[in-house]
Amino acid sequence: MRLLIGITLVRLALLVLPASPAFATEDAATNANSVVEHRGVFTCPVGGEEFYQNVEMNYFPLESLPNGSNPGGQLSDIMVPICPGNGLVLAPKYDGNDGDPEAFADYSPEELAKLPALIASKDYKALSGEANYLKLYWLSDKLGRPSMQRFHLLQHVSWIGKTAEQHRRYLEMFVAQADALIDSPDFASERRLRSRYYVVNALRELGRFDEAKARLTALQTEWDAQLSIIRAKQPPEDPNFESERDFDDNDAFSDSFFEQMAAIEARDNDTFPVSMMGDKWANAVCGNIEDSVHPVTDLTKANCAKRMAERKAYYANSQKDYKASQDLLGDPVKLAQQCKTFPEEQRDRILAEACRLADYQANRDKMEAGAAQLLKNPKALDLQCKGLVFGRYATPKTALGMACQARREAINDAETIALTKKFRSQPAEYDRLCTKASPQLTSDDPVEAACGQVKDERDDDRNDKERARLDTMNEAQIWAECEAKEAERNNWPAGVPMVVDYTPLSGRCADIRQDREEALWKALEADPVKLAEKCALPDDQQEEWYNMRCYYRQQRQEDDAALAMARDRAKLIATCDATPVQQRDRVLYKACNNYRKCVVVQIAELPFDHAAAYAYGGQRDLSELASLCFDTSGEADAAFAKYAKDPKSLRADSCKDIVPDLADPYQADLCKRYAAGENIYKDSADSALDLADEKLGNSKTLIAPPPPVRKK
């Protein structure tokens, strides 16, 4: 049983992706992006033909795949405009196009002179039916474009394929031609190694595992040498503090070697190996494998099942190990003896963790005692701290580091207090030294911290006076000032930075605007015909707040329609099975994605006032909180009889199968706190569920459902 508490952020991100099978047809690619309303208008540079083509592609840029693309990249061919008459392909437009040495620029006048003969040639015409990126690659080669640009286009070709056979052919083309491009004299030397990594990945996809392993091993050696040089040029780190160097792109590339080698040794030739996905993305893909918007194969499904089993086993074992190690820590004398008796290589998981925690605490106690001793002689300590470079939030590794950090903080705090008093009594000094628009209270610089403190005090005093003034005015008078401020912003001189200050006036303006918008919207809702006409207007023909309200209205309608479809489960499953993901409309997509796997039962009205809940600040979709998901009708009947009798069991059951490493972090945290006996809604002032708890008089009860009413 699964409680539909909400859709995670990952799920929301997935909704903007093109839904597609592993290898989509050309028609499917178009349908997958049919929700994109804005179409590109182009003029063919040869012949002057004007045409329209949808070139917007939905993708997920926060996840990188081992072939160099992002989720959705397999449909990137749609980004290449093609003239309907003569078949000339144009430069794709995408973020990062400008100034990127790999990007395909517009055709130059010299190239335009050569294009008529090229596109009329037998070789170009033979590419009909091939990927648009392949045509662009062919033209770039004939036009003598730079090698990096040609490599970039060829790499795009390797992501595409209308069929598995075509995709394999494109991969083989990439492997056969990429090295020559990388070795070209004009290819940027700093990009050569990473570009060869993509060739290794293509070999793995082709199942040429021995070649891939040999090449990856050689690349690893070359990269290790390069990384040593890069790290040697970085400033040395203070041994008294933990490294503050952020995880960077070089670290990520180093990790990719281990992930790629693991996939090669597992003989995993999946284009998108589960083992090489980030955790959040893998959770999203594996959690909805039947209707995934991400391309999946039988191997993907098998690896998802393996991953789920491993994660569950790891979580179960880690919970047991943690409890056992805590038990050992409860007897320090016995633990110390065991840690001394058994060297590290002979310890089991439980003893190893207990010894590690005991060592950490012992080192921490020793470090704190040493720091306290050093702080007793501030003058001597100041000499030792001289030259140490560290920030306020650095983590000390030694007693000296801890003492220096505490000493500097005490000195800075004392200086900040003195400067704050000075700025309060000497406004001229504040004006002279406090020049930052937004000084930070947490700054390591005492001057900036003091400036921040006094600025906050001045702002509070000014705001109190402004609130008192506004309280003497009526709405019309306040709105006149709002309009004057708006006009001032609209006429702001170009090139002059605008400081946006959130004042009581801006808050009152927002309240008045919201009330007026609400009144206009309610009047519009009273006339469904006018409302439909208004929401049908293009975005650029009405105010933004109308667009947002129309959007959310459409979302509610789609959600309601999806839930209605789920009432007839047999029909829904048949429709989902008969309609490929990329051909579903938005309602069917939501219905299949959210409700296909379960019987949906809508609980009757929640036992508290919705209007009061929203007035209190609740932003949750309460109808969604009242949706439960079961595998069979029998389970649903039994569960609802149980919850009607014992409402407290609802939260316990919803948490029963939660695996923290796989679940939505918010849901996992709620379940963890609930299991510990905590009132999980105690501090949630923005949650309508607080009111439910108050009215039900039970801090653990989510809802108290009446006997279910549902359509079987």
XYZ file of C-alpha atoms in Angstrom, residues 2-660:
659
model
C 1.284 3.440 -0.888
C -0.020 6.741 0.448
C -0.047 9.416 -2.224
C 1.297 12.214 -0.033
C 2.632 14.265 -2.906
C 4.779 14.330 -6.017
C 8.460 14.784 -5.333
C 10.576 17.487 -6.934
C 12.141 14.849 -9.154
C 8.728 13.762 -10.365
C 7.875 17.392 -11.158
C 11.063 17.689 -13.154
C 10.211 14.527 -15.025
C 6.951 16.002 -16.207
C 8.800 18.428 -18.465
C 10.808 15.718 -20.162
C 9.905 14.266 -23.536
C 8.319 10.900 -22.927
C 9.974 8.403 -25.226
C 10.959 4.786 -25.697
C 14.626 3.916 -26.046
C 14.551 4.721 -29.744
C 11.748 7.016 -30.825
C 10.376 7.348 -34.329
C 10.372 10.721 -36.033
C 6.607 11.086 -35.495
C 6.968 10.093 -31.860
C 9.626 12.723 -31.346
C 7.256 15.362 -32.678
C 4.382 14.151 -30.515
C 6.612 14.055 -27.461
C 7.073 17.788 -27.727
C 3.530 18.604 -28.813
C 2.905 20.429 -25.538
C 5.375 23.110 -26.626
C 3.221 25.865 -28.082
C 5.877 28.227 -29.396
C 7.230 27.255 -32.785
C 10.303 28.651 -34.496
C 9.952 30.854 -37.562
C 12.832 30.423 -39.998
C 13.936 31.718 -43.359
C 15.972 29.315 -45.437
C 19.274 31.019 -46.366
C 19.201 29.217 -49.720
C 16.055 30.070 -51.665
C 14.518 32.386 -49.049
C 11.711 29.970 -48.094
C 9.997 30.893 -44.803
C 8.838 27.969 -42.667
C 7.690 27.026 -39.209
C 9.205 24.242 -37.144
C 8.977 23.258 -33.509
C 12.600 23.244 -32.363
C 12.085 23.423 -28.606
C 13.188 20.331 -26.752
C 12.409 19.416 -23.178
C 15.304 17.921 -21.284
C 16.677 17.611 -17.744
C 19.991 19.510 -17.571
C 20.775 18.673 -13.925
C 21.639 15.071 -14.741
C 24.569 14.206 -17.024
C 24.709 10.879 -18.838
C 27.898 8.988 -19.727
C 27.545 9.719 -23.443
C 27.710 13.475 -22.767
C 23.998 14.184 -23.098
C 21.228 14.867 -20.596
C 17.959 12.967 -20.179
C 15.971 13.841 -23.275
C 19.111 14.143 -25.417
C 18.058 11.186 -27.563
C 15.425 13.496 -29.076
C 17.799 16.405 -29.714
C 17.460 15.988 -33.483
C 14.258 18.031 -33.256
C 16.405 21.095 -32.488
C 17.865 21.149 -36.005
C 15.648 23.149 -38.412
C 15.401 21.777 -41.944
C 14.152 23.706 -44.973
C 11.104 21.847 -46.358
C 11.880 22.670 -49.978
C 15.574 21.947 -50.509
C 16.318 19.974 -47.323
C 19.067 22.287 -46.044
C 19.691 21.865 -42.314
C 20.296 24.994 -40.233
C 22.264 25.665 -37.081
C 20.470 24.513 -33.896
C 19.920 27.210 -31.275
C 20.427 26.268 -27.653
C 21.839 27.682 -24.422
C 25.582 28.101 -24.647
C 25.550 28.370 -28.438
C 27.215 31.780 -28.435
C 30.958 31.674 -27.954
C 31.136 27.894 -27.675
C 33.908 26.616 -29.950
C 31.931 23.407 -30.449
C 28.687 25.140 -31.434
C 27.550 25.229 -35.043
C 27.418 28.906 -36.064
C 25.244 30.348 -38.827
C 26.509 29.893 -42.381
C 28.959 32.543 -43.546
C 28.555 34.310 -46.945
C 31.383 32.168 -48.342
C 29.677 28.988 -47.166
C 26.289 30.101 -48.489
C 27.846 30.298 -51.935
C 28.850 26.609 -51.699
C 25.623 25.290 -50.199
C 23.401 25.041 -53.365
C 25.819 22.605 -54.981
C 26.337 20.634 -51.778
C 22.647 20.088 -50.975
C 21.957 19.226 -54.632
C 24.671 16.546 -54.621
C 23.907 12.833 -54.752
C 25.746 12.245 -51.462
C 23.635 14.771 -49.554
C 20.397 13.478 -51.029
C 21.437 9.973 -49.946
C 21.209 11.191 -46.340
C 17.443 11.590 -46.646
C 15.899 9.718 -43.738
C 19.042 10.011 -41.630
C 19.364 12.207 -38.556
C 19.407 15.946 -39.145
C 22.556 16.108 -37.029
C 24.230 13.679 -39.437
C 23.368 15.988 -42.339
C 24.780 18.908 -40.382
C 27.938 16.899 -39.653
C 28.313 16.025 -43.353
C 27.961 19.674 -44.375
C 30.398 20.835 -41.675
C 32.982 18.393 -43.039
C 32.504 19.579 -46.622
C 32.665 23.222 -45.524
C 35.884 22.645 -43.574
C 34.435 23.586 -40.219
C 36.749 23.280 -37.122
C 37.395 19.784 -35.796
C 35.880 20.464 -32.368
C 32.637 21.537 -33.979
C 32.543 18.425 -36.143
C 33.251 16.222 -33.117
C 30.406 17.908 -31.233
C 27.986 17.233 -34.110
C 29.163 13.636 -34.490
C 28.668 13.125 -30.753
C 25.065 14.341 -31.102
C 24.572 11.844 -33.918
C 25.648 9.040 -31.555
C 22.814 9.901 -29.153
C 20.109 9.537 -31.799
C 18.459 6.639 -33.555
C 14.991 5.972 -34.930
C 15.662 2.281 -34.398
C 18.103 0.210 -32.379
C 19.902 -0.714 -35.602
C 20.321 2.919 -36.636
C 21.525 3.903 -33.177
C 24.144 1.149 -33.292
C 25.259 2.291 -36.750
C 25.647 5.852 -35.475
C 27.671 4.626 -32.480
C 29.998 2.691 -34.786
C 30.406 5.816 -36.939
C 31.315 7.825 -33.852
C 33.909 5.265 -32.717
C 35.409 5.041 -36.214
C 35.748 8.799 -36.835
C 36.065 10.478 -33.422
C 39.779 9.799 -32.819
C 40.831 11.456 -36.077
C 38.909 14.587 -35.118
C 40.356 14.619 -31.587
C 43.881 14.260 -32.996
C 43.409 17.219 -35.377
C 45.879 20.067 -34.733
C 43.084 22.603 -34.200
C 41.322 20.501 -31.553
C 41.717 22.101 -28.090
C 44.314 20.046 -26.203
C 42.535 20.506 -22.846
C 39.433 18.783 -24.265
C 41.117 15.796 -25.851
C 41.135 13.454 -22.866
C 37.511 14.030 -21.934
C 36.475 13.637 -25.552
C 38.211 10.245 -25.708
C 36.215 9.222 -22.627
C 33.061 9.451 -24.766
C 34.646 7.078 -27.273
C 35.202 4.580 -24.447
C 31.556 4.901 -23.484
C 30.466 4.257 -27.078
C 32.605 1.098 -27.143
C 30.848 -0.071 -23.971
C 27.430 0.607 -25.531
C 28.491 -1.451 -28.549
C 29.428 -4.351 -26.256
C 33.135 -4.100 -27.132
C 34.044 -4.408 -23.464
C 37.674 -5.521 -23.795
C 38.516 -2.553 -26.037
C 36.634 -0.203 -23.730
C 38.491 -1.491 -20.655
C 41.915 -1.204 -22.285
C 41.271 2.345 -23.475
C 39.761 3.420 -20.149
C 42.768 2.053 -18.245
C 45.129 4.072 -20.442
C 42.978 7.190 -20.046
C 42.910 6.731 -16.272
C 46.710 6.781 -16.152
C 46.818 9.915 -18.305
C 44.127 11.630 -16.222
C 45.838 10.820 -12.908
C 48.977 12.527 -14.193
C 47.022 15.577 -15.357
C 45.109 15.802 -12.072
C 48.338 15.709 -10.065
C 49.581 18.754 -11.989
C 46.235 20.560 -11.471
C 46.222 19.889 -7.718
C 49.882 20.901 -7.364
C 49.042 24.364 -8.705
C 46.342 24.916 -6.082
C 47.165 26.769 -2.845
C 48.359 24.462 -0.048
C 45.763 23.666 2.603
C 46.351 24.239 6.318
C 46.953 20.907 8.110
C 45.112 22.241 11.160
C 41.773 22.283 9.309
C 39.682 19.948 7.182
C 39.878 20.598 3.469
C 37.506 23.347 2.363
C 37.994 22.618 -1.305
C 34.627 22.125 -2.968
C 33.824 19.023 -4.993
C 34.561 20.265 -8.491
C 34.279 19.140 -12.097
C 37.642 17.367 -11.865
C 36.396 15.278 -8.936
C 33.260 14.397 -10.878
C 35.331 13.324 -13.885
C 37.536 11.168 -11.630
C 34.429 9.458 -10.239
C 33.171 8.775 -13.755
C 36.214 6.543 -14.411
C 35.255 4.231 -11.554
C 31.601 4.182 -12.610
C 32.492 3.466 -16.239
C 34.882 0.670 -15.278
C 32.241 -0.916 -13.025
C 29.714 -0.854 -15.895
C 32.296 -2.355 -18.288
C 33.216 -5.148 -15.887
C 29.518 -5.852 -15.321
C 29.213 -6.059 -19.137
C 26.447 -3.469 -19.004
C 25.913 -2.045 -22.490
C 22.844 0.008 -21.582
C 22.899 3.507 -23.057
C 21.852 4.846 -19.656
C 23.268 2.426 -17.045
C 21.450 2.557 -13.727
C 24.785 2.217 -11.928
C 26.011 5.458 -13.533
C 22.928 7.535 -12.710
C 22.821 9.920 -9.787
C 20.799 8.628 -6.846
C 17.840 10.979 -7.327
C 17.597 10.257 -11.026
C 17.945 6.495 -10.504
C 15.209 6.651 -7.853
C 12.927 8.506 -10.261
C 13.571 6.094 -13.147
C 13.404 2.880 -11.120
C 10.440 4.063 -9.095
C 8.256 4.302 -12.214
C 9.864 1.799 -14.526
C 6.719 0.735 -16.450
C 5.806 4.283 -17.489
C 9.187 5.948 -17.269
C 9.768 9.018 -19.408
C 13.410 7.911 -19.434
C 14.409 5.304 -22.048
C 14.440 1.858 -20.426
C 15.430 -1.582 -21.641
C 15.148 -5.057 -20.123
C 18.644 -4.495 -18.737
C 17.494 -1.238 -17.129
C 14.605 -3.064 -15.458
C 16.873 -5.853 -14.198
C 19.405 -3.381 -12.814
C 16.644 -1.345 -11.169
C 15.355 -4.469 -9.433
C 18.894 -5.323 -8.310
C 19.467 -1.789 -7.064
C 16.223 -1.788 -5.090
C 17.080 -5.118 -3.451
C 20.599 -3.949 -2.575
C 19.350 -0.668 -1.105
C 16.720 -2.381 1.026
C 19.247 -4.913 2.279
C 21.784 -2.195 3.007
C 19.242 -0.133 4.902
C 18.058 -3.116 6.941
C 21.637 -4.124 7.808
C 22.739 -0.574 8.567
C 19.890 -0.148 11.058
C 20.879 -3.358 12.840
C 24.564 -2.476 12.714
C 23.929 0.978 14.119
C 21.956 -0.390 17.069
C 24.595 -3.045 17.761
C 27.431 -0.496 17.569
C 25.538 1.800 19.961
C 25.225 -1.100 22.388
C 29.003 -1.575 22.243
C 29.553 2.139 22.858
C 27.503 1.806 26.015
C 30.340 -0.222 27.595
C 33.499 1.857 26.915
C 35.860 -0.432 28.850
C 34.786 -3.560 26.983
C 34.846 -1.709 23.645
C 38.349 -0.352 24.239
C 39.561 -3.873 24.958
C 37.997 -5.237 21.752
C 39.369 -2.372 19.643
C 42.825 -3.084 21.077
C 42.569 -6.859 20.592
C 41.352 -6.839 16.986
C 43.283 -4.845 14.350
C 41.213 -2.971 11.773
C 41.394 -5.669 9.122
C 39.985 -8.263 11.550
C 36.987 -6.252 12.781
C 33.468 -6.956 11.575
C 31.213 -4.104 10.455
C 29.709 -3.530 13.887
C 32.989 -3.462 15.788
C 34.636 -1.327 13.083
C 31.888 1.306 13.339
C 31.935 1.289 17.147
C 35.733 1.674 17.227
C 35.558 4.481 14.674
C 32.991 6.389 16.714
C 34.936 5.816 19.935
C 38.172 7.023 18.313
C 36.412 10.094 16.920
C 35.015 11.040 20.312
C 38.321 10.406 22.071
C 40.171 12.578 19.535
C 37.519 15.261 19.857
C 37.796 15.285 23.668
C 41.596 15.450 23.445
C 41.417 18.284 20.896
C 38.985 20.308 23.043
C 41.159 19.862 26.136
C 44.245 20.964 24.193
C 42.432 23.984 22.776
C 41.230 25.024 26.233
C 44.823 24.848 27.484
C 46.119 26.979 24.599
C 43.405 29.594 25.136
C 44.713 30.206 28.662
C 47.707 32.080 27.172
C 46.214 34.397 24.488
C 49.479 36.213 23.658
C 51.384 33.002 22.967
C 48.404 31.645 21.049
C 48.240 34.754 18.834
C 51.833 34.113 17.733
C 51.028 30.491 16.857
C 47.862 31.479 14.972
C 49.702 34.048 12.872
C 49.754 32.916 9.238
C 46.971 30.327 9.556
C 44.359 30.767 6.833
C 40.858 29.601 7.686
C 37.252 30.759 7.595
C 34.654 31.171 10.302
C 33.058 27.830 9.443
C 36.242 25.805 8.844
C 36.393 22.448 10.636
C 39.484 22.183 12.859
C 41.559 18.988 12.873
C 43.950 19.885 15.677
C 43.842 21.547 19.085
C 45.733 24.499 17.617
C 43.188 24.911 14.833
C 40.288 24.794 17.301
C 41.966 27.285 19.646
C 42.851 29.723 16.836
C 39.308 29.589 15.521
C 37.839 30.281 18.980
C 40.379 33.066 19.611
C 39.658 34.816 16.313
C 35.913 34.547 16.864
C 36.225 36.110 20.342
C 38.393 38.970 19.002
C 36.040 39.594 16.080
C 32.964 39.525 18.308
C 34.485 42.042 20.722
C 35.489 44.335 17.857
C 32.045 43.999 16.264
C 30.365 45.029 19.540
C 32.652 48.066 19.896
C 32.089 49.161 16.281
C 28.332 48.696 16.600
C 28.271 51.071 19.573
C 30.443 53.546 17.656
C 28.218 53.520 14.551
C 25.120 54.068 16.691
C 26.611 57.142 18.381
C 28.531 58.483 15.372
C 26.316 58.404 12.228
C 29.075 60.055 10.172
C 31.378 57.093 10.826
C 28.631 54.702 9.763
C 28.154 56.635 6.523
C 31.921 56.656 5.902
C 32.627 52.973 6.521
C 29.345 51.229 5.718
C 29.227 51.454 1.931
C 27.871 47.988 1.083
C 24.210 47.840 0.113
C 23.671 44.574 2.022
C 26.306 44.063 4.728
C 26.323 40.554 6.219
C 25.902 40.034 9.964
C 27.838 36.750 9.717
C 30.852 38.244 7.964
C 34.385 37.494 9.240
C 35.011 41.250 8.908
C 33.958 43.025 12.152
C 33.302 46.256 10.237
C 30.835 44.582 7.879
C 29.161 42.664 10.735
C 28.713 45.907 12.725
C 27.409 47.696 9.631
C 24.879 44.904 9.144
C 23.697 45.171 12.753
C 23.231 48.943 12.656
C 21.618 48.833 9.201
C 19.046 46.330 10.473
C 18.301 48.588 13.436
C 17.907 51.619 11.162
C 15.686 49.655 8.782
C 13.480 48.477 11.647
C 13.087 52.033 12.952
C 12.285 53.381 9.486
C 9.772 50.603 8.844
C 8.000 51.222 12.154
C 7.559 54.881 11.227
C 6.341 53.981 7.739
C 3.790 51.499 9.099
C 2.465 54.179 11.447
C 2.131 56.608 8.510
C 0.393 54.042 6.285
C -2.070 53.241 9.069
C -3.391 56.827 8.803
C -4.062 56.489 5.032
C -6.928 54.920 3.091
C -6.526 52.380 0.286
C -6.797 54.949 -2.509
C -4.029 57.080 -1.011
C -1.746 54.061 -0.539
C -2.436 52.831 -4.074
C -1.484 56.235 -5.464
C 1.946 55.838 -3.846
C 2.155 52.295 -5.222
C 1.557 53.567 -8.750
C 4.156 56.303 -8.273
C 6.737 53.696 -7.171
C 5.852 51.513 -10.144
C 6.330 54.455 -12.522
C 9.677 55.228 -10.893
C 10.851 51.660 -11.505
C 9.615 51.682 -15.106
C 11.502 54.905 -15.825
C 14.708 53.910 -14.066
C 17.788 55.147 -15.979
C 19.491 52.486 -18.079
C 22.791 51.258 -16.668
C 22.052 52.425 -13.126
C 21.707 49.565 -10.612
C 18.266 49.421 -9.024
C 18.135 48.563 -5.316
C 14.937 46.664 -4.566
C 14.014 47.378 -0.956
C 11.126 45.448 0.616
C 9.364 48.040 2.766
C 5.973 48.202 4.505
C 4.730 50.165 1.489
C 5.734 47.398 -0.910
C 3.933 44.894 1.329
C 0.744 46.988 1.395
C 0.950 47.408 -2.393
C 1.214 43.644 -2.826
C -1.803 43.077 -0.546
C -3.954 45.598 -2.401
C -2.886 44.188 -5.780
C -3.667 40.656 -4.659
C -7.117 41.659 -3.361
C -7.937 43.411 -6.625
C -6.696 40.481 -8.705
C -8.762 38.105 -6.579
C -11.882 40.215 -7.123
C -11.261 40.309 -10.894
C -10.688 36.546 -10.992
C -13.861 35.778 -9.031
C -15.866 37.985 -11.381
C -14.311 36.125 -14.311
C -15.083 32.745 -12.761
C -18.733 33.754 -12.599
C -18.781 33.763 -16.416
C -17.299 30.428 -17.626
C -17.376 31.500 -21.274
C -15.329 34.647 -20.634
C -12.994 32.681 -18.355
C -12.322 30.114 -21.086
C -11.719 32.895 -23.626
C -9.346 34.676 -21.262
C -7.324 31.543 -20.542
C -7.126 30.744 -24.264
C -5.241 33.988 -24.977
C -1.479 33.754 -25.663
C 0.753 34.519 -22.693
C 2.024 37.768 -24.173
C -1.500 39.187 -24.561
C -2.446 39.311 -20.894
C -0.945 40.037 -17.495
C 1.298 37.469 -15.866
C -1.005 36.857 -12.916
C -3.775 35.832 -15.317
C -1.381 33.408 -16.997
C -0.472 31.806 -13.664
C -4.081 31.430 -12.529
C -5.091 30.001 -15.890
C -2.172 27.578 -15.688
C -3.159 26.327 -12.233
C -6.780 26.078 -13.350
C -5.673 23.879 -16.231
C -3.579 21.756 -13.863
C -6.547 21.210 -11.541
C -8.754 20.262 -14.473
C -6.151 17.785 -15.715
C -5.698 16.312 -12.233
C -9.443 15.920 -11.793
C -9.773 14.319 -15.223
C -6.868 11.943 -14.472
C -8.469 10.895 -11.189
C -11.799 10.375 -12.965
C -10.085 8.074 -15.480
C -8.598 6.090 -12.593
C -12.067 5.185 -11.324
C -12.304 2.555 -14.053
C -9.018 0.803 -13.412
C -9.400 -1.900 -16.059
C -10.071 0.671 -18.754
C -7.200 2.856 -17.559
C -4.706 -0.019 -17.672
C -5.883 -1.041 -21.143
C -5.567 2.567 -22.377
C -2.090 2.953 -20.853
C -0.941 -0.330 -22.417
C -2.331 0.612 -25.818
C -0.893 4.145 -25.869
C 2.909 4.597 -25.949
C 4.179 7.156 -23.464
C 5.162 9.674 -26.124
C 1.661 9.605 -27.668
C -0.307 10.287 -24.481
C -1.959 13.616 -23.877
C -1.354 15.365 -20.560
C -4.376 13.875 -18.790
C -3.629 10.322 -19.842
C 0.027 10.791 -18.950
C -0.910 11.864 -15.423
C -3.469 9.084 -15.029
C -1.017 6.380 -16.128
C 1.849 7.848 -14.154
C -0.034 8.358 -10.874
C -2.799 5.768 -10.840
C -2.031 2.876 -13.166
C -0.512 0.659 -10.505
C -3.301 0.880 -7.959
C -6.955 1.004 -7.110
C -7.758 4.632 -6.252
C -10.120 5.328 -3.396
C -11.121 8.906 -2.660
C -11.910 9.462 1.003
C -14.992 11.581 1.693
C -14.649 15.145 3.009
C -11.800 15.679 5.450
C -13.057 16.373 8.969
C -12.110 20.053 9.045
C -12.849 23.261 7.203
C -10.829 23.660 3.984
C -11.301 27.425 3.886
C -10.010 27.792 7.429
C -7.062 25.551 6.612
C -6.017 27.656 3.640
C -6.572 30.896 5.561
C -4.222 29.494 8.171
C -1.546 29.224 5.517
C -1.875 25.663 4.290
C -0.628 25.215 0.732
C -1.188 21.480 0.346
C -3.586 19.877 -2.087
C -5.853 18.350 0.550
C -7.694 16.188 -1.966
C -4.369 14.557 -2.817
C -3.717 13.872 0.855
C -7.026 12.024 0.854
C -6.056 9.650 -1.966
C -4.895 6.184 -1.048
C -3.418 3.661 -3.410
C -3.924 -0.110 -3.173
C -2.967 -3.026 -5.370
C -6.385 -4.712 -5.219
C -9.953 -3.792 -4.369
C -9.895 -6.332 -1.541
C -6.921 -4.559 0.044
C -8.712 -1.239 -0.277
C -11.870 -2.517 1.442
C -9.921 -4.082 4.310
C -7.699 -1.039 4.777
C -10.548 1.441 4.867
C -12.449 -0.621 7.396
C -9.288 -0.609 9.502
C -8.660 3.145 9.197
C -12.263 4.051 9.937
C -11.909 2.110 13.192
C -8.299 3.083 13.997
C -7.274 6.341 12.233
C -3.846 6.361 13.953
C -2.780 3.307 11.961
C -2.890 5.298 8.701
C 0.409 7.083 9.298
C 2.054 3.926 10.647
C 1.028 1.932 7.574
C 2.086 4.664 5.161
C 5.561 4.613 6.721
C 5.878 0.845 6.933
C 7.586 0.265 3.593
C 9.526 3.534 3.439
C 13.219 3.118 2.610
C 14.840 6.482 3.478
